Structures are given as C-alpha cells and as structure tokens.
mmCIF file of C-alpha atoms and ligand atoms in Angstrom:
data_model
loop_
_atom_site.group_PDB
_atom_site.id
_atom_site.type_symbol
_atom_site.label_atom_id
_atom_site.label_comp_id
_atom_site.label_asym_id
_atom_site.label_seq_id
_atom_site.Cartn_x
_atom_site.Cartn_y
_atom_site.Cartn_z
ATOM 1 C CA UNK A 1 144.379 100.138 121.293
ATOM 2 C CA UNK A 2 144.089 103.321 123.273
ATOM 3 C CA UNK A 3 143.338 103.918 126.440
ATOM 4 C CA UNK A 4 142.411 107.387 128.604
ATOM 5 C CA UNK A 5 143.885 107.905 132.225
ATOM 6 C CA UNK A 6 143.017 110.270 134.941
ATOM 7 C CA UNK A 7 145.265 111.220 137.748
ATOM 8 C CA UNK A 8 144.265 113.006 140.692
ATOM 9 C CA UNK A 9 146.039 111.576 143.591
ATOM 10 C CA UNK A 10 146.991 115.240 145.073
ATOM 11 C CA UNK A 11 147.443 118.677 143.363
ATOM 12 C CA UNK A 12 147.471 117.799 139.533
ATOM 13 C CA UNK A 13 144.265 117.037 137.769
ATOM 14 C CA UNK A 14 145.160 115.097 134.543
ATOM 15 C CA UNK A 15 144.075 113.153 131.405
ATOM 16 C CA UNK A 16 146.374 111.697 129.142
ATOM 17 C CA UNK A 17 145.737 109.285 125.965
ATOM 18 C CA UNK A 18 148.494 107.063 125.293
ATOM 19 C CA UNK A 19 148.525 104.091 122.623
ATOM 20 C CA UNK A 20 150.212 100.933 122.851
ATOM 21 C CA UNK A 21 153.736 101.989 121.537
ATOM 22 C CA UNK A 22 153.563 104.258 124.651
ATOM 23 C CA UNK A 23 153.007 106.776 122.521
ATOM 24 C CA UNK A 24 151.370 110.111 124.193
ATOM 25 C CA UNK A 25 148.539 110.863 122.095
ATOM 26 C CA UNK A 26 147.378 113.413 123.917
ATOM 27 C CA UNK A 27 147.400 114.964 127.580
ATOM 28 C CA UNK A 28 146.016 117.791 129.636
ATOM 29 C CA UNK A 29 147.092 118.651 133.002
ATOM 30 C CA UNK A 30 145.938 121.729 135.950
ATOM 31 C CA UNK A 31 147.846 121.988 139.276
ATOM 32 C CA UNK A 32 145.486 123.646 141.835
ATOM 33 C CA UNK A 33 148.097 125.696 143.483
ATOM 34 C CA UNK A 34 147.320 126.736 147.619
ATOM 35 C CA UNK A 35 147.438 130.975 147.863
ATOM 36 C CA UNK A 36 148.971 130.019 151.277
ATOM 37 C CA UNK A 37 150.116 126.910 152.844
ATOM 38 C CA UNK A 38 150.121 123.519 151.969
ATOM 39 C CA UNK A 39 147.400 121.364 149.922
ATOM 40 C CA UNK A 40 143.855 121.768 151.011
ATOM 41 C CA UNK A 41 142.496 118.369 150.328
ATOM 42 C CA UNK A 42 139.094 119.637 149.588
ATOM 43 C CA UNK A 43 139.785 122.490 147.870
ATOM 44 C CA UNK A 44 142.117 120.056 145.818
ATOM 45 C CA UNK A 45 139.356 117.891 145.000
ATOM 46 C CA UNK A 46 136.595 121.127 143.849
ATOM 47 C CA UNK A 47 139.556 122.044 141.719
ATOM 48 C CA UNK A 48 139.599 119.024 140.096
ATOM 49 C CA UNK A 49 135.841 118.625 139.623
ATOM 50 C CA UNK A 50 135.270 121.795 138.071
ATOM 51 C CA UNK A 51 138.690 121.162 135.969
ATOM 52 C CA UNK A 52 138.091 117.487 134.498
ATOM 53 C CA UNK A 53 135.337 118.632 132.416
ATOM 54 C CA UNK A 54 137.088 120.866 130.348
ATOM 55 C CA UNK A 55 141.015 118.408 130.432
ATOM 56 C CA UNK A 56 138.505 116.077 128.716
ATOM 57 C CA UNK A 57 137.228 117.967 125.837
ATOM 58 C CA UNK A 58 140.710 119.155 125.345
ATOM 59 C CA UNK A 59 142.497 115.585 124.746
ATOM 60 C CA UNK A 60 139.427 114.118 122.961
ATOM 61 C CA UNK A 61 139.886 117.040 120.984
ATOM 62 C CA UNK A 62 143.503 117.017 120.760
ATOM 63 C CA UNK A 63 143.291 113.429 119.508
ATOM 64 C CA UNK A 64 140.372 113.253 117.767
ATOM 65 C CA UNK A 65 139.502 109.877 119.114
ATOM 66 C CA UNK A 66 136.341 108.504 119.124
ATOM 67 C CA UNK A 67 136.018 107.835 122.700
ATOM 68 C CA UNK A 68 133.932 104.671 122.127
ATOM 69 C CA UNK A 69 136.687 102.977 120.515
ATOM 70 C CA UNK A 70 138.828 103.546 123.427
ATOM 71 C CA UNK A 71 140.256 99.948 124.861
ATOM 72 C CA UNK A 72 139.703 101.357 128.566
ATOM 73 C CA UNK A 73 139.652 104.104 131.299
ATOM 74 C CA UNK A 74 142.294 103.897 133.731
ATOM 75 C CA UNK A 75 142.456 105.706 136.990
ATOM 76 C CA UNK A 76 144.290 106.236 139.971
ATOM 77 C CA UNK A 77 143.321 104.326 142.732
ATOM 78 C CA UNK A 78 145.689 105.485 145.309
ATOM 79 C CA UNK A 79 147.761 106.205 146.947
ATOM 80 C CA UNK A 80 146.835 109.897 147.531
ATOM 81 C CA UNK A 81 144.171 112.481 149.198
ATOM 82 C CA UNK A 82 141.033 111.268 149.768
ATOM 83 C CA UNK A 83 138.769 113.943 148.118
ATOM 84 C CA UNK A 84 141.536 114.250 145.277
ATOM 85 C CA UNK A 85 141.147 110.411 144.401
ATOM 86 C CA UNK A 86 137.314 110.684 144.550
ATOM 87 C CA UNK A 87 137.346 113.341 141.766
ATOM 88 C CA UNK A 88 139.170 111.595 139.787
ATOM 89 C CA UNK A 89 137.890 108.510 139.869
ATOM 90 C CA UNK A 90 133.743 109.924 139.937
ATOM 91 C CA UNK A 91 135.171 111.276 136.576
ATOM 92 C CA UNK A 92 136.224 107.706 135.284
ATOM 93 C CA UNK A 93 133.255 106.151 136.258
ATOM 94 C CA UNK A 94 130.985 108.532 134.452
ATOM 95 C CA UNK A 95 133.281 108.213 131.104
ATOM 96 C CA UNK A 96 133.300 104.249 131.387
ATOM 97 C CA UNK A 97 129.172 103.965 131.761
ATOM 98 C CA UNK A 98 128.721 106.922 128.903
ATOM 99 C CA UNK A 99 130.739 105.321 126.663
ATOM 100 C CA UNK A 100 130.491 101.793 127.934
ATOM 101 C CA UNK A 101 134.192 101.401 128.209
ATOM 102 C CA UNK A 102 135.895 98.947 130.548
ATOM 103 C CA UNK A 103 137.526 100.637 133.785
ATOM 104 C CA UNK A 104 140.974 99.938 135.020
ATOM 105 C CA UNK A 105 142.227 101.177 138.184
ATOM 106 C CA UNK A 106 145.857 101.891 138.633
ATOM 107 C CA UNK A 107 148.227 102.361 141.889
ATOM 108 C CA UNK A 108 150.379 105.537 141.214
ATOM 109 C CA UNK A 109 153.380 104.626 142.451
ATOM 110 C CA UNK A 110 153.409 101.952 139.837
ATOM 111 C CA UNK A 111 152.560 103.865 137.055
ATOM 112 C CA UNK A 112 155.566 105.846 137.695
ATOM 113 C CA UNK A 113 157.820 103.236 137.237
ATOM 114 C CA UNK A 114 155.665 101.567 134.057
ATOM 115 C CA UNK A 115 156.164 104.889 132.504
ATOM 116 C CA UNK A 116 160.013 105.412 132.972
ATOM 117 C CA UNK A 117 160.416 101.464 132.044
ATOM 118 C CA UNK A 118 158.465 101.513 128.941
ATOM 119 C CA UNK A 119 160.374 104.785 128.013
ATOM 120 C CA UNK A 120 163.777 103.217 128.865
ATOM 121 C CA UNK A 121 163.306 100.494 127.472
ATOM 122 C CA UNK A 122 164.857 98.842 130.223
ATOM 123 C CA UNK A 123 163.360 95.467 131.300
ATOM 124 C CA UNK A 124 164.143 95.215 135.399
ATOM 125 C CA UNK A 125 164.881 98.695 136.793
ATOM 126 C CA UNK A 126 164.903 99.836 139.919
ATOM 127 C CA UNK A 127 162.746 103.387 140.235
ATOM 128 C CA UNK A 128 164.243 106.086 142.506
ATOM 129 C CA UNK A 129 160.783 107.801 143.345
ATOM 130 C CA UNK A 130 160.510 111.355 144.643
ATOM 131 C CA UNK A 131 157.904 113.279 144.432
ATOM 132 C CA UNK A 132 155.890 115.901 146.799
ATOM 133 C CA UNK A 133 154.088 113.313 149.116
ATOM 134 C CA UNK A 134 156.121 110.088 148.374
ATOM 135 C CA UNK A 135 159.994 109.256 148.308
ATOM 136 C CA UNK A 136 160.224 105.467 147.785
ATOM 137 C CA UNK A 137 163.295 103.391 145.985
ATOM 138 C CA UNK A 138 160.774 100.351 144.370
ATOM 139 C CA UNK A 139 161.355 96.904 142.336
ATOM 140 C CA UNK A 140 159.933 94.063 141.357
ATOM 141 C CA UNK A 141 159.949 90.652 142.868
ATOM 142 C CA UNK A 142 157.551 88.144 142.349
ATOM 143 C CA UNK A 143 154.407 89.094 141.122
ATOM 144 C CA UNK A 144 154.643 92.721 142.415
ATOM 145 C CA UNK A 145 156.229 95.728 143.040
ATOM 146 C CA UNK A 146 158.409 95.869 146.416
ATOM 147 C CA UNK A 147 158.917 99.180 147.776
ATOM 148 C CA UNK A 148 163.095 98.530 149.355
ATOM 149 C CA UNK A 149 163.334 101.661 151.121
ATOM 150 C CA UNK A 150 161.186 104.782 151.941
ATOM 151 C CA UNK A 151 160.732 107.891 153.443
ATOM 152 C CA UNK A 152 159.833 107.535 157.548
ATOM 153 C CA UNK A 153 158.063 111.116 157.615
ATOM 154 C CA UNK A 154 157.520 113.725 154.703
ATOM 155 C CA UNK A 155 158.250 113.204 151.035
ATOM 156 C CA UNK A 156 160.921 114.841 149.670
ATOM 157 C CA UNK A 157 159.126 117.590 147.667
ATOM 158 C CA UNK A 158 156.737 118.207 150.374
ATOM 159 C CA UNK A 159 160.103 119.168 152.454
ATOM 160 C CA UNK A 160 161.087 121.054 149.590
ATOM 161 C CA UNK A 161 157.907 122.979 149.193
ATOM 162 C CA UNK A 162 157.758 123.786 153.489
ATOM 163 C CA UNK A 163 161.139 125.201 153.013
ATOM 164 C CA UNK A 164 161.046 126.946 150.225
ATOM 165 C CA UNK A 165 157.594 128.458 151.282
ATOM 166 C CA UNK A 166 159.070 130.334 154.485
ATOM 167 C CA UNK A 167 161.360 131.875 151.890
ATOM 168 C CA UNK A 168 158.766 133.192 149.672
ATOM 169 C CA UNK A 169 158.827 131.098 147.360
ATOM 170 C CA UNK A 170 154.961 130.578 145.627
ATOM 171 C CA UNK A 171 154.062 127.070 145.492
ATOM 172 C CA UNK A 172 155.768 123.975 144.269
ATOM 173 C CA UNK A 173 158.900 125.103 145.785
ATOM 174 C CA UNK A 174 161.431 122.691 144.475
ATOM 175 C CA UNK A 175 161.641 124.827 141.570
ATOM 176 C CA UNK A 176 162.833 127.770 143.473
ATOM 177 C CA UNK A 177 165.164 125.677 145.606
ATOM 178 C CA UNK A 178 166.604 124.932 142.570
ATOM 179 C CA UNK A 179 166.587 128.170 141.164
ATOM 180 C CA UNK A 180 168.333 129.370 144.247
ATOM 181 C CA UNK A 181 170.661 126.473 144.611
ATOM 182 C CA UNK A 182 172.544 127.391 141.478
ATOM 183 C CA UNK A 183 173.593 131.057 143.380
ATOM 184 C CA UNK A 184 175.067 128.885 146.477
ATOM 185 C CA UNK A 185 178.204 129.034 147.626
ATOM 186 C CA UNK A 186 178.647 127.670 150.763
ATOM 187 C CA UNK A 187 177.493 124.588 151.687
ATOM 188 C CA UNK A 188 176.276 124.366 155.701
ATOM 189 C CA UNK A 189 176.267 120.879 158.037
ATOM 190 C CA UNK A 190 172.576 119.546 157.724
ATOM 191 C CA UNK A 191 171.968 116.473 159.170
ATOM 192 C CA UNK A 192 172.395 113.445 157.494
ATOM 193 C CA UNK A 193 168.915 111.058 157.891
ATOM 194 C CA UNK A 194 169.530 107.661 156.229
ATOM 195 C CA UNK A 195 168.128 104.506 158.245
ATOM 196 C CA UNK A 196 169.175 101.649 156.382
ATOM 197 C CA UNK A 197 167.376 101.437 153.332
ATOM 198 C CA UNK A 198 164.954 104.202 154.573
ATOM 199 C CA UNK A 199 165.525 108.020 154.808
ATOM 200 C CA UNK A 200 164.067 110.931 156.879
ATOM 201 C CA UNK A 201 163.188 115.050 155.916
ATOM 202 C CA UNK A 202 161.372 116.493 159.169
ATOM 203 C CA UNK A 203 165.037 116.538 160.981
ATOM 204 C CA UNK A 204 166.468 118.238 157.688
ATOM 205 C CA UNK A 205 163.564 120.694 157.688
ATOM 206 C CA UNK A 206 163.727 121.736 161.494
ATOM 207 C CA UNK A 207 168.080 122.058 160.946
ATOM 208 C CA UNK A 208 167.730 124.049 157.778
ATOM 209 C CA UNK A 209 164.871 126.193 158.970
ATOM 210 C CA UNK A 210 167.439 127.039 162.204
ATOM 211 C CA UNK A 211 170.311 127.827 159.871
ATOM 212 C CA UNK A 212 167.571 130.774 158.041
ATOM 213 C CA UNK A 213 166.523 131.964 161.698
ATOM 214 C CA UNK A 214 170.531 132.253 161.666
ATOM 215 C CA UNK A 215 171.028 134.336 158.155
ATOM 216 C CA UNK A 216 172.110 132.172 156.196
ATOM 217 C CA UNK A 217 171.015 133.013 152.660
ATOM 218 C CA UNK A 218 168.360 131.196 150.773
ATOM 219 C CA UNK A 219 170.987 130.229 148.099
ATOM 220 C CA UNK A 220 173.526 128.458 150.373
ATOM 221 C CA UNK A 221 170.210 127.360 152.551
ATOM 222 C CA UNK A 222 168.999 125.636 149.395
ATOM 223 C CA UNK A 223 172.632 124.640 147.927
ATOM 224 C CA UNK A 224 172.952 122.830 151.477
ATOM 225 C CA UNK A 225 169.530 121.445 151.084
ATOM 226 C CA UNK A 226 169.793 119.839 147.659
ATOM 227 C CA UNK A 227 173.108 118.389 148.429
ATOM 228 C CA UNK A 228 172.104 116.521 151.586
ATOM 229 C CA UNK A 229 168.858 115.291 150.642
ATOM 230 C CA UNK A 230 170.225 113.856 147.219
ATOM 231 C CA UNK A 231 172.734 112.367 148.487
ATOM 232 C CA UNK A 232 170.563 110.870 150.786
ATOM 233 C CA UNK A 233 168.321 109.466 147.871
ATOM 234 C CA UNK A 234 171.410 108.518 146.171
ATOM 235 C CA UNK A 235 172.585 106.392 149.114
ATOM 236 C CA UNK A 236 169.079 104.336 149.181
ATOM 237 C CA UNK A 237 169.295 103.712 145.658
ATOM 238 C CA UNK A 238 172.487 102.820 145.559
ATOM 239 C CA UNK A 239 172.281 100.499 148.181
ATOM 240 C CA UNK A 240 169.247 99.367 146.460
ATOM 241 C CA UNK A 241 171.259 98.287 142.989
ATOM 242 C CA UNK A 242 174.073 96.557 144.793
ATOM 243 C CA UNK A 243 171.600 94.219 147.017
ATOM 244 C CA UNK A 244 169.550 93.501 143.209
ATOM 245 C CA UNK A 245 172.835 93.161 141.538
ATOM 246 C CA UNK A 246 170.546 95.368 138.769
ATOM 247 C CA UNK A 247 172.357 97.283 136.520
ATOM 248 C CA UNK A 248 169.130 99.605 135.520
ATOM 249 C CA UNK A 249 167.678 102.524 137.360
ATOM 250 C CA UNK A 250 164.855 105.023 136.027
ATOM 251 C CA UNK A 251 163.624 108.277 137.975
ATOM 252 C CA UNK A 252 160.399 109.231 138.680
ATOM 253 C CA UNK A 253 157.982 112.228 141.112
ATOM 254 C CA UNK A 254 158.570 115.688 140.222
ATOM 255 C CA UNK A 255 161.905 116.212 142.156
ATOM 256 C CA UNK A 256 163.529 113.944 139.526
ATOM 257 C CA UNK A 257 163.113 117.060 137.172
ATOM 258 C CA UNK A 258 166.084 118.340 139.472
ATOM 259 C CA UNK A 259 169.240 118.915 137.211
ATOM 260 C CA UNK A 260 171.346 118.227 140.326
ATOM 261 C CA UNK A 261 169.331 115.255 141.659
ATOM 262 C CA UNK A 262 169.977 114.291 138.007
ATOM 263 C CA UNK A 263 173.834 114.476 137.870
ATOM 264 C CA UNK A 264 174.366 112.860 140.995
ATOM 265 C CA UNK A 265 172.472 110.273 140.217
ATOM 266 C CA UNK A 266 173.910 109.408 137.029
ATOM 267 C CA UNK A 267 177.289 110.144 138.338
ATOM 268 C CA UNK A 268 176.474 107.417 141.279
ATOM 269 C CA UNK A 269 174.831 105.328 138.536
ATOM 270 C CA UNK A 270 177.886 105.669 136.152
ATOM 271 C CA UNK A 271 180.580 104.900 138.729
ATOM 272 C CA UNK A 272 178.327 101.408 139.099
ATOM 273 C CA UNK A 273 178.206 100.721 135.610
ATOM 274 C CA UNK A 274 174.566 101.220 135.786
ATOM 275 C CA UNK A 275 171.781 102.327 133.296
ATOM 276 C CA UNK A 276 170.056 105.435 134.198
ATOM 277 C CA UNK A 277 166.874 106.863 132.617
ATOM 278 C CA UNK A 278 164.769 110.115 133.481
ATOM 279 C CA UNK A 279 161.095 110.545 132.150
ATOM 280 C CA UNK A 280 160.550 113.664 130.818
ATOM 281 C CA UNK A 281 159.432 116.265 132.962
ATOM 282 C CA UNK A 282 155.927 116.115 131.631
ATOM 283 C CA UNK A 283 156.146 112.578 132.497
ATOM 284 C CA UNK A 284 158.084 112.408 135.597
ATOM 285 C CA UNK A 285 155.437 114.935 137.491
ATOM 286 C CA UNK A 286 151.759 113.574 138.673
ATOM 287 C CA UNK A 287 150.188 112.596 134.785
ATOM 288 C CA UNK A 288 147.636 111.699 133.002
ATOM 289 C CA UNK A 289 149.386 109.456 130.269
ATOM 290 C CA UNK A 290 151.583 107.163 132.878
ATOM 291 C CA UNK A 291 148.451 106.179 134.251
ATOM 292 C CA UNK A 292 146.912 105.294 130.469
ATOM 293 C CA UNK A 293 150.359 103.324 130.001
ATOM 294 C CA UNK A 294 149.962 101.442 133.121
ATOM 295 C CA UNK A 295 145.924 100.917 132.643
ATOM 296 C CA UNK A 296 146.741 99.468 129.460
ATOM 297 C CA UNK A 297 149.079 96.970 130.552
ATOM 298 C CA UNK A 298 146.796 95.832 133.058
ATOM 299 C CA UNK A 299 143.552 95.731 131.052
ATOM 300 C CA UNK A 300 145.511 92.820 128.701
ATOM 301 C CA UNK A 301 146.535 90.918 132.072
ATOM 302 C CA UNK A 302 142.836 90.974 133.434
ATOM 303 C CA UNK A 303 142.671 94.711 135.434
ATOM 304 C CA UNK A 304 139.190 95.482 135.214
ATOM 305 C CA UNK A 305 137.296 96.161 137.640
ATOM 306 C CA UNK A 306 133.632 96.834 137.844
ATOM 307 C CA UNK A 307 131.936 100.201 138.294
ATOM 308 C CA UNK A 308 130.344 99.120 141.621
ATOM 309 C CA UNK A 309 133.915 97.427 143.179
ATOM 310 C CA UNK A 310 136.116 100.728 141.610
ATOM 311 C CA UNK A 311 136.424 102.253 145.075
ATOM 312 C CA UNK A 312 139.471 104.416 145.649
ATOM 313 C CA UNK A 313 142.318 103.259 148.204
ATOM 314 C CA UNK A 314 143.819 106.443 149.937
ATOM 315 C CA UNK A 315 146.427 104.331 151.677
ATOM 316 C CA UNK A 316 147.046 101.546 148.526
ATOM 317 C CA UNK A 317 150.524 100.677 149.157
ATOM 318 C CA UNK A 318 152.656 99.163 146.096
ATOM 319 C CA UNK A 319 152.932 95.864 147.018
ATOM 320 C CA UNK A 320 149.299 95.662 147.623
ATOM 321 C CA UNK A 321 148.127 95.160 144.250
ATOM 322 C CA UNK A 322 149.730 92.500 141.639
ATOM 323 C CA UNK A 323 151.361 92.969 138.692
ATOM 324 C CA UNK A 324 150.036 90.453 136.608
ATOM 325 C CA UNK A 325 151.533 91.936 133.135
ATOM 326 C CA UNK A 326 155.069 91.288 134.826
ATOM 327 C CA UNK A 327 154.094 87.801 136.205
ATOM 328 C CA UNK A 328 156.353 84.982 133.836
ATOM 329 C CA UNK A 329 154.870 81.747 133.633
ATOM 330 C CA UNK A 330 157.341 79.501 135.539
ATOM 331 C CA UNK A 331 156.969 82.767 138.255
ATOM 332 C CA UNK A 332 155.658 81.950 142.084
ATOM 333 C CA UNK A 333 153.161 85.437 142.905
ATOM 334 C CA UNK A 334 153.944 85.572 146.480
ATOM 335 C CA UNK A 335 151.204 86.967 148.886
ATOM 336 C CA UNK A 336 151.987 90.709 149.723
HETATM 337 P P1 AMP B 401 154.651 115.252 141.965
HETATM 338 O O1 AMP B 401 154.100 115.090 143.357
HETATM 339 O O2 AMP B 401 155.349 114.035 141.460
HETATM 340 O O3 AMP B 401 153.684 115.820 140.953
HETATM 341 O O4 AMP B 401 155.795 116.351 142.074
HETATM 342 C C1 AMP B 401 155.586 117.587 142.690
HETATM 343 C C2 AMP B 401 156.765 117.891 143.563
HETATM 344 O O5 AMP B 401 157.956 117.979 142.768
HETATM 345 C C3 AMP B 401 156.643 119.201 144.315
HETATM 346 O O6 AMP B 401 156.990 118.977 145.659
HETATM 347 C C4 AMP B 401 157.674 120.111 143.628
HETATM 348 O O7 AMP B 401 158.252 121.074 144.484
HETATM 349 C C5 AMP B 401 158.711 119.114 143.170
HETATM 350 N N1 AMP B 401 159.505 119.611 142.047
HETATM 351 C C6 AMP B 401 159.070 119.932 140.801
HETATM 352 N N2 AMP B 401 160.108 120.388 140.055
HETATM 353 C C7 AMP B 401 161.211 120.340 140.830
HETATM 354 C C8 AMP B 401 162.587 120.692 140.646
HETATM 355 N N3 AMP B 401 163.027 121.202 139.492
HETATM 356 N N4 AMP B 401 163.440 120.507 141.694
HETATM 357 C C9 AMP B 401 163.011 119.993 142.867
HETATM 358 N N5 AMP B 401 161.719 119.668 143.106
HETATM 359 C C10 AMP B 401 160.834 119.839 142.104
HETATM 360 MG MG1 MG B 402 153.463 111.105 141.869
#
C-alpha cells in the first residue's frame, strides 16, 4: 500500500509518497521564505496554495502511481498556523473526493517521531524534537504520545532564526548560526534556562542580542549560542532517558540537522549507553513523506476520518490524539 501526505503546518509546503517498508517513493517540498521578518501566516498559506498544485504533479510524476490505487491521503492536522494548515488540508480534501481515497489526518509532532522510529528501527524511543516553532522531548505511554518536557516560550529554531536575522543572515537562520559557529572562538556567559523538564529561549535571545549591541562577533555570538541552547536540549533529554530507564533516543525538527546539536547528543547519549538515531535532513525538516508514514500507520488502526469531520486543529497538542497503531492488547489507553 501507498499512501500520499501533505504537510503544511508553517513555512514548508510538502507531498511525499511513502510505501509500507517506509520507503520514500517520492517527495516534493517549497519553503516560502519571508523577504523580511518572521512568517507571515497568510502569505504562508497563498504560498502554499499556489505551490501544491504543481508538488503534486511532480511526485505523481516522480512515482508514476496511479493515484486511485493509493491506500490513503494523510495530512497534517496540527499543530501549526492556521492559514498554513487550511492549505494543506483544502488540498487533501480535494485529492481524497477526486480520487475517492480515504483521508487520514495526522498530528505533526507525531509524525516526527513515527518517521525517526521506523527509520531506526528502534521500538520505544524517546524523540528530542526541535524545530522552528516547537522544542518538545516526547514518548509514549499508554495509548499516546506524552510530551515530558517543552519549551515555555519560543522554539528553538524560531530563536535561532530572530538571532541570526539581526545579523543578516536571510531566512532559516540556524544554518548561518551554524555556519558561523564553526569560526568561534570564544565562548560568552548566556544564561542557562532549564525548568525541570522544560526549557526557555526568549531570556537567551534578549542576553545574546545584548552581548552583539556589545561587539561581540557573530561567530563567538553564535558559538555561545549553540553551546548553551544544546546543552540545554541535552539536559531535558537526558533527564528524560534516565526517568524512562529507555535506552533509545531519535532526533527530529530541522535544528537536529545541527552537526553540533548532533555530537553532543550522541556524546550525552553514548556516555548513557544509549541508542541514538538522526533522520535525514530531508526527513528531519517539516515533510511530506513522515506524514505518509504516520497516515499509513493510522489508516490500518482505524484513522480515517470523514471529509466533513477533517477540520484542522491549530493548537492539537500530542497527547490529544491516540495512537492506536502503538496500543498492545493487554494495554490500558488512558484519557489524555
Ligand atoms: P522545521 O520547523 O522542523 O521545518 O525546521 C526549521 C527550523 O530548523 C528553522 O528554524 C531553521 O533555522 C532550523 N534549522 C535548519 N537547519 C539547521 C541547522 N543546520 N542548524 C540549526 N538550525 C537549523
Ligand atoms: Mg516540524
């Protein structure tokens, strides 16, 4: 069976067609990238409208699937913009009644982690998730995924990209902190924001914004920025592993394409004799394909959802929706 996923949560309009050895058939993806600023939701979402269209043609094409033998359409039903979510899933709809193909909707958080586990081929991990909007450490516990720890204000990348932005950087930005990173030297005092099992960036981004007014280079600024904020995430998902007792952990959001978020995680993950596993960076960004993975899994454990009830859920946390496809028999589904 093969199934067809759109994402559109935020910036990245996707499709992906995976089959069910998680095999990537096919995928096309378009970032809509702000001239200035941050993410206009609405000029997000006529981005994505005017893209879908063509991403369409390009994996049916790709694949050369028939798209009436396709075993379902999967979208993303939040969390994520608004506008961004309705594009997306207006697309899904129309491809599910044209074809008269069953429609799935997916939470994207999830699919993150469904990707990276079906990858690893681990079967319990926990998922370190950072990505522009959403920083979340996440496992599963009885009948759905638990989101441990979080961010209290602004994902990770989103600090990334502010930063990064008022350095000239073009937009994302984690790239270039990276970039820069590798030229540091020095790093400065940042604070230090971990509450628990939760973390915080706005602090981080006021301090490091400071040190810039100060002169301090953007390649000890972002040297100084990586190392705190990773460690940070490191901390969370360490503390995550040793309350779990797991002995897995898989990366997912597009900061996990960071070589140094990378190396201190496995280095933090080695010293536990724990499992570590990185997507891709095709697959660890905002994609088409995770969500195909994860619409597939759900289709088989009852998913679907008809076209009048597919409504899109901007704030969809995790642990709202079940996971039937992990549920066990002897397993008790506890109430969110
Ligand atoms: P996502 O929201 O998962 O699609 O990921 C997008 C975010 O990942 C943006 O905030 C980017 O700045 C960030 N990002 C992408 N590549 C890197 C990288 N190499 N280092 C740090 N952040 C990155
Ligand atoms: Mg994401």
């Amino acid at each position: 069976m093969r199934v067809l996923g759109i994402e559109s949560t935020a910036h990245t309009a996707s499709v992906g067609i995976v089959d069910e050895g998680t095999q990537v058939v096919a995928a096309a993806t378009d970032m809509y990238k702000p001239v200035q600023g941050g993410i206009h939701p609405r000029e997000a979402a006529n981005h994505h409208a005017e893209l879908f269209p063509e991403l369409v043609e390009r994996v049916l094409s790709q694949s050369g699937v028939d798209p009436e033998s396709l075993g379902a359409i999967a979208f993303s039903q939040g969390p994520g913009l608004g506008p961004c979510l309705r594009a997306g899933a207006t697309v899904a709809r129309m491809l599910a009644l044209t074809w008269g193909r069953p429609l799935v909707p997916v939470n994207h958080c999830v699919a993150h982690l469904e990707i990276a586990r079906a990858l690893s081929g681990f079967e319990d991990p926990v998922l370190l998730y950072a990505s522009g909007g959403n920083t979340q450490v996440v496992a599963y516990a009885h009948g759905r995924y638990r989101v441990l720890g979080e961010t209290l204000d602004i994902g990770v990348g989103n600090f990334l990209d502010k930063l990064a932005l008022g350095m000239g950087s073009t937009f994302p930005g984690g790239p270039w902190i990276e970039k820069w990173a590798r030229e540091g030297k020095t790093v400065h005092d940042l604070p230090y924001s971990v509450h628990g099992m939760d973390v915080s960036f706005s602090g981080l981004l006021t301090a490091a914004k400071a040190l810039q007014t100060k002169g301090v280079g953007k390649e000890d600024l972002s040297l100084s920025v990586e190392s705190h904020a990773y460690a940070m995430l490191c901390e969370v998902a360490e503390r995550a592993l040793a309350h779990l007792g797991s002995k897995e952990l898989v990366l997912g959001g597009g900061v996990a394409c960071n070589q140094r978020l990378r190396r201190m995680v496995e280095e933090m993950a080695h010293a536990r004799g724990v499992r570590v596993f990185a997507p891709p960076p095709s697959l660890c960004v905002d994609n088409g394909a995770m969500i195909a993975w994860t619409g597939l899994l759900s289709d088989r454990s009852g998913g679907r959802v008809e076209v009048a009830r597919s409504e899109v859920l901007p704030r969809q946390r995790t642990d709202q929706v079940e996971a039937r496809w992990r549920v066990r028999t002897t397993e008790h589904v506890s109430e969110g």
